[in-house]
Coordinates of C-alpha atoms and ligand atoms in Angstrom, one line a residue:
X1 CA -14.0 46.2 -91.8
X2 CA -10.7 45.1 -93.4
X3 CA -9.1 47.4 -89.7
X4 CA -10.9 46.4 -87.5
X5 CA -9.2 45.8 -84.8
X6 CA -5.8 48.3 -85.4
X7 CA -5.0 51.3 -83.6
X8 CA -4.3 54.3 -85.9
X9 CA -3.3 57.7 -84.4
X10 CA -2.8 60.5 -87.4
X11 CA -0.9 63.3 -86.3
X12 CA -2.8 66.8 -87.0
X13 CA -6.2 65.8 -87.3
X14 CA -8.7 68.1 -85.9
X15 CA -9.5 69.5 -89.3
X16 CA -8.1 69.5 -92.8
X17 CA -6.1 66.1 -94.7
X18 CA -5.3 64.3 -91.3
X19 CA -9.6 64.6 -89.9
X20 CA -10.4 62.7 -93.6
X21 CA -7.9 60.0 -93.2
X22 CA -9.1 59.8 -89.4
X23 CA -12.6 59.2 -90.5
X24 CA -11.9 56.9 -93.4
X25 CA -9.8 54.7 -91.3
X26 CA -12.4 54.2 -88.8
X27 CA -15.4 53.9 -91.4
X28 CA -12.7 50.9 -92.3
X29 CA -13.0 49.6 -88.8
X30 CA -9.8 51.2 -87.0
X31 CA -9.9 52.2 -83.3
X32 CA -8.4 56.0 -83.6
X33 CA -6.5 58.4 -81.8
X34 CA -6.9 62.2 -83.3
X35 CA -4.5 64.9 -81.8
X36 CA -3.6 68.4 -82.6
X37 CA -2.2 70.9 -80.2
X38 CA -5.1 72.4 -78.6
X39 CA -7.2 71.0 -75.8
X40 CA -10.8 72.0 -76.5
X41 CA -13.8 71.1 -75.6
X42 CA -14.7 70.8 -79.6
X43 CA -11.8 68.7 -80.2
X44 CA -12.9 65.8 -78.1
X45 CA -16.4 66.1 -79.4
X46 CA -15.3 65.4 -82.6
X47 CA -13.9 62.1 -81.4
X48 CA -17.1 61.3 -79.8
X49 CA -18.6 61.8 -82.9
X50 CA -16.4 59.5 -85.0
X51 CA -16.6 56.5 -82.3
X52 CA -20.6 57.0 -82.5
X53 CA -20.4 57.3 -86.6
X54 CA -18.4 54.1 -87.0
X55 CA -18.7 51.9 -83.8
X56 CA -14.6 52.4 -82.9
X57 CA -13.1 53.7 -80.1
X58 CA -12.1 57.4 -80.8
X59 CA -10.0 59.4 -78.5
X60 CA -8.3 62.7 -79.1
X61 CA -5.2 63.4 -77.4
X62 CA -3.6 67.1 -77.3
X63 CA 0.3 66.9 -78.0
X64 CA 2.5 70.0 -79.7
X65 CA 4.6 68.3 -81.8
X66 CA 6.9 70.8 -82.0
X67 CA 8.5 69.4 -78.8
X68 CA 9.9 65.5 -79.6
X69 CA 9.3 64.8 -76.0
X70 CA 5.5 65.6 -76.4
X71 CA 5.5 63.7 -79.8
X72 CA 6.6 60.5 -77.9
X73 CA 4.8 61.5 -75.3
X74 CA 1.5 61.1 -77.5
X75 CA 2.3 57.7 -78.6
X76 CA 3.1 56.6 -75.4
X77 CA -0.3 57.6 -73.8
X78 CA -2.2 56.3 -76.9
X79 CA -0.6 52.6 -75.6
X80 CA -0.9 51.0 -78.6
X81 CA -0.2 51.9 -82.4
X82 CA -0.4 49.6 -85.3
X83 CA -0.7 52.4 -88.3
X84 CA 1.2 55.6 -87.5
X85 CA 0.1 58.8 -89.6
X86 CA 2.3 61.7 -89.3
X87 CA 0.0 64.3 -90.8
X88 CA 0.9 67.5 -89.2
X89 CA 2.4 70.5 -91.2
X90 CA 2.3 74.2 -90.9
X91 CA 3.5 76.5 -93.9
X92 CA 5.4 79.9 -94.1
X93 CA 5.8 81.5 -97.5
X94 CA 8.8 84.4 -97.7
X95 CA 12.0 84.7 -99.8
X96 CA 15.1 83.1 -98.2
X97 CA 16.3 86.5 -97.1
X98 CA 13.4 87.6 -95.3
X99 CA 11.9 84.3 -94.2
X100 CA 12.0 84.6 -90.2
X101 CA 14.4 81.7 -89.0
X102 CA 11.9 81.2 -86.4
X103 CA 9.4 79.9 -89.2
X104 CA 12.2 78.0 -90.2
X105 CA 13.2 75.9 -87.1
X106 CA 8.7 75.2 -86.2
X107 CA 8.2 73.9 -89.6
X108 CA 11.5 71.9 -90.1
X109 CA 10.4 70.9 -85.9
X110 CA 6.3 70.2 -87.0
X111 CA 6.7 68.7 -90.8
X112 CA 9.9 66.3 -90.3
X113 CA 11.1 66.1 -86.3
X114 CA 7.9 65.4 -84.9
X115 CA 7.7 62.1 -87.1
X116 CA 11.2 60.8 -86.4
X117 CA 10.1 61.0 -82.7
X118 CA 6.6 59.6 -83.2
X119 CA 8.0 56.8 -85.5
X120 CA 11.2 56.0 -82.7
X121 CA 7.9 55.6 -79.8
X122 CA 5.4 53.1 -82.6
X123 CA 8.4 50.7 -84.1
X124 CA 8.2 48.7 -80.8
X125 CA 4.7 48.7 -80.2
X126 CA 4.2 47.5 -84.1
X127 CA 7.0 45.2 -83.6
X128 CA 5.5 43.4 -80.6
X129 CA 2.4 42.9 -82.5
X130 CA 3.7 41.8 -85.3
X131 CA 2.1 44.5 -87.9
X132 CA 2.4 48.1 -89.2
X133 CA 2.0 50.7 -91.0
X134 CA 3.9 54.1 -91.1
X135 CA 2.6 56.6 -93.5
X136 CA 3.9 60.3 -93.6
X137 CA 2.2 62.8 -95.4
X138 CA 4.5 64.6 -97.3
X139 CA 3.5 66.3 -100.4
X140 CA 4.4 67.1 -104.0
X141 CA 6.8 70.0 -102.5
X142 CA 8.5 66.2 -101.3
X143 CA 9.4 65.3 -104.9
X144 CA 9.8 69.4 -106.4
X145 CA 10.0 72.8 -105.3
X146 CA 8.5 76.2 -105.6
X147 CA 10.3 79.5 -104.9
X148 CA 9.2 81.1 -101.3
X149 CA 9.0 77.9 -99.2
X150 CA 12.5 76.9 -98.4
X151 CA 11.2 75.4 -95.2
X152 CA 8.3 73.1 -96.3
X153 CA 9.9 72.4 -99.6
X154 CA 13.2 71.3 -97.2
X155 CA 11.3 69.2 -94.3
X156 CA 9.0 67.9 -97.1
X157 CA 12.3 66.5 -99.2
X158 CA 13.3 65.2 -95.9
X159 CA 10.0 63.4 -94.5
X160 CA 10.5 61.4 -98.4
X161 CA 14.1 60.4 -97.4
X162 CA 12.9 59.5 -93.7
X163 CA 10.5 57.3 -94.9
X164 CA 12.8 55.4 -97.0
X165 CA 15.2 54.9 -94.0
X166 CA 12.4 53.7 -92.5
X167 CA 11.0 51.0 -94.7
X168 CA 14.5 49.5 -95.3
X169 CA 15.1 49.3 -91.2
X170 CA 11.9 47.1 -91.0
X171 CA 11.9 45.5 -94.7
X172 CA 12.4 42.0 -93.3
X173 CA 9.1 42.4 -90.8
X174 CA 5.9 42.7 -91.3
X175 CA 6.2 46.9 -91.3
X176 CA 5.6 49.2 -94.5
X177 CA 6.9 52.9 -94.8
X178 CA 5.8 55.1 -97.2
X179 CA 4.6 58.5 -97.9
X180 CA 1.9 60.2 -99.8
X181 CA 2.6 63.5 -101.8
X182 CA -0.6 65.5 -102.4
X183 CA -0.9 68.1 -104.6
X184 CA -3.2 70.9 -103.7
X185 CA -5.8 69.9 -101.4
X186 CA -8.3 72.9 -100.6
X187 CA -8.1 72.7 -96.4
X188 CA -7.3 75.3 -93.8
X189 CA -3.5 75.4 -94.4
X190 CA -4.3 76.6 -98.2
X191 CA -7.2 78.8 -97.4
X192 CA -4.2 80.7 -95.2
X193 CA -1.7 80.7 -98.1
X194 CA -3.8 82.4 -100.3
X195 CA -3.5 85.6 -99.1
X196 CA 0.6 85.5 -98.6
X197 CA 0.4 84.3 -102.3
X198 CA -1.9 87.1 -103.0
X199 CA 0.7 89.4 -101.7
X200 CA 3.7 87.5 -103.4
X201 CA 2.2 87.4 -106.6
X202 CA -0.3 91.0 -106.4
X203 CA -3.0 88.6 -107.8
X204 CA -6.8 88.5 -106.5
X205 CA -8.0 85.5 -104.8
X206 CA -9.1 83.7 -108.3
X207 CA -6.3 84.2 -110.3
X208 CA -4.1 82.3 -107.1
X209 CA -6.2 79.5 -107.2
X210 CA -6.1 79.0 -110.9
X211 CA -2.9 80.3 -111.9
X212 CA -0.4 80.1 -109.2
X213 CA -2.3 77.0 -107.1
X214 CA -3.8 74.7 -109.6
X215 CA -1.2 75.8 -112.7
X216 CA 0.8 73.0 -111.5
X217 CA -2.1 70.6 -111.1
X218 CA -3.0 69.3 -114.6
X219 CA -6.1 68.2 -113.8
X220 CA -7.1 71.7 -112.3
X221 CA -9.0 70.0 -109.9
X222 CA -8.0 70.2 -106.0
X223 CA -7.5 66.8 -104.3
X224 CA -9.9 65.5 -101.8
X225 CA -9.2 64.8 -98.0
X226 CA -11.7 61.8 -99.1
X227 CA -8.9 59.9 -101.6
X228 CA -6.4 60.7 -99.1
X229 CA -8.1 59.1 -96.7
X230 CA -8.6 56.5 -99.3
X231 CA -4.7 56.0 -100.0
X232 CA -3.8 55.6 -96.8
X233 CA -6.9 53.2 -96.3
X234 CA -5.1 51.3 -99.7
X235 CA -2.1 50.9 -98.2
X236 CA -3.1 49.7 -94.9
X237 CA -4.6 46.8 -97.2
X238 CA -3.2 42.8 -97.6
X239 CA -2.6 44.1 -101.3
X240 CA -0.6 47.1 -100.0
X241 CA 1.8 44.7 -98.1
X242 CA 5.0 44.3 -100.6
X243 CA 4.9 48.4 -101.1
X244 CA 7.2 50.2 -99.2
X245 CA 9.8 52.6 -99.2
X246 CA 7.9 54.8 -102.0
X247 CA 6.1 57.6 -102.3
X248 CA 2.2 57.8 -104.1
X249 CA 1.5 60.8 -105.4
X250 CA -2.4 62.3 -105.5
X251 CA -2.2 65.1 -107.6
X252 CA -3.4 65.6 -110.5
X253 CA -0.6 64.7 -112.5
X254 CA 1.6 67.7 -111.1
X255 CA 4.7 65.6 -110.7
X256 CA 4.6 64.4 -114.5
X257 CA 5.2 67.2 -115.9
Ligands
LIG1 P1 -4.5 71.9 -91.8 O1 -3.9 73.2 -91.3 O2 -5.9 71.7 -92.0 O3 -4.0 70.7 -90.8 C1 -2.8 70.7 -90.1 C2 -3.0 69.9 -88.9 O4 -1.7 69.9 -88.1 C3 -4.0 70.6 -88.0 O5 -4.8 69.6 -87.3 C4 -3.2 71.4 -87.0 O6 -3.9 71.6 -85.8 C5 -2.0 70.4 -86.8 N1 -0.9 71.0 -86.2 C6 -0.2 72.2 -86.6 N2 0.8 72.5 -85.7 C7 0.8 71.4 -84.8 C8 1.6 71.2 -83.7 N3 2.6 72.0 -83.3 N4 1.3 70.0 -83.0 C9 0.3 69.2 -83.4 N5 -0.5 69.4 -84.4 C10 -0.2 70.5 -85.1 O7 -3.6 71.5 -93.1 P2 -3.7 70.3 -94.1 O8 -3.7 70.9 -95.5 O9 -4.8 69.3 -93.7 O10 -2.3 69.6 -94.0 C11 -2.0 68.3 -93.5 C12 -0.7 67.8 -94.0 O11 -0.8 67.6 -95.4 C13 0.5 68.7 -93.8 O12 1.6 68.0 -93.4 C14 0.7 69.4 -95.1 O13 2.0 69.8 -95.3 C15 0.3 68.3 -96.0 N6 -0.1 68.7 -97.4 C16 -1.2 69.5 -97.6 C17 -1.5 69.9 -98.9 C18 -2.7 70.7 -99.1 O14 -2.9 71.2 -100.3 N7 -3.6 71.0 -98.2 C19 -0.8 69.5 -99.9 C20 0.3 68.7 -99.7 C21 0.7 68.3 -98.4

């Protein structure tokens, strides 16, 4: 129950990568805050249902973080944050010439505003308790690129270069920044790729997966919402304490090649 006792609010997590490090962190004794951008009756059931699993206090708070005033907004009515996950993405896959500059503005707004905002609203509150821990979620597409997804592979460079501003703005407190770069991890926002790619590529479902998905991926495995939960769980540990300003990378060895 190494958390007990910390207030973690992850940033997308009603379903997919950000709903696995929400329940990790409180099966590691965190109080937790989930949000998303709906307001459903099922989203605040599934807070219910993490406090009664792990014996925290769970609340779910709807904020659209495309709008930096709702993204401090969520922070602020949490009240208290000592681990800051900023989770949310959405994805658009098109050519540079044809990709809609709306797409553009909500995923450069979702992936990398929304966690300068979040981040400005938690530094004080980690600050005047004396601990914290920012982790974005960025993503392989943070350290490389792929052709069609100028946006994510832009705001996902960015988050990576955010993070390190961070760390080195609160290297001398008790405060790590860093930020995870998955691979592919089988959730909703890759189930909805699949059949742009499809379409891209003029492949069936199988051969996306395998060739254009996982061909990067040298393990050929997908990455688990489990060990992402698990990194983040890792480096809100004492042995986690002197790493910051870095990026860990789960998956599968795509970034050595
Ligand atoms: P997902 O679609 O399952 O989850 C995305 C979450 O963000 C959802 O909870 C969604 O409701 C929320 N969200 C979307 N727009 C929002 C908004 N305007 N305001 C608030 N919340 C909003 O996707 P996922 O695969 O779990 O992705 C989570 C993060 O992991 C993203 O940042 C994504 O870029 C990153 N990532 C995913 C993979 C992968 O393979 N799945 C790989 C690398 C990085």
């Amino acid at each position: 129950m190494q958390l007990r006792g910390k207030t973690a609010i992850v940033t997308g997590s009603n379903s997919g990568i950000g709903l696995g490090i929400v329940r990790e962190l409180a099966r590691a004794g965190a109080d937790v805050v989930l949000n998303s951008f709906t307001d459903r009756a099922e989203d605040h059931a599934l807070a219910r249902e993490i406090a009664d699993t792990h014996g925290v206090s769970a609340r779910y708070i709807a904020a659209d973080l495309s709008d930096g005033e709702a993204a401090r907004g969520l922070i602020e009515t949490a009240g208290r944050c000592d681990i800051l996950i900023n989770n949310a993405g959405i994805q658009h896959v098109a050519p540079i010439e044809a990709f809609p500059a709306a797409k553009w503005d909500a995923i450069i707004a979702i992936n990398l505003t929304s966690a300068f905002h979040t981040t400005a609203a938690a530094l004080p509150m980690m600050r005047a308790n004396g601990w914290g821990r920012v982790i974005n979620i960025a993503s392989a597409h943070g350290l490389t690129a792929s052709p069609y997804k100028g946006a994510y592979v832009a705001a996902k460079h960015g988050i990576v270069g955010f993070t390190k501003v961070t760390a080195l703005e609160t290297a001398r407190e008790p405060i790590t920044a860093n930020a995870i770069c998955p691979g592919y991890v089988l959730t909703p926002l890759v189930e909805a790729q699949i059949p742009d790619q499809m379409k891209t590529h003029g492949m069936d479902r199988e051969t996306v997966i395998r060739e254009v998905m996982l061909e990067r991926q040298p393990s050929k495995e997908f990455a688990t919402t489990e060990q992402l939960g698990g990194t983040c769980a890792f480096l809100c540990s004492d042995a986690a304490a002197q790493i910051t300003g870095t990026t860990i990378s789960v998956d599968g060895g795509w970034t050595a090649l």
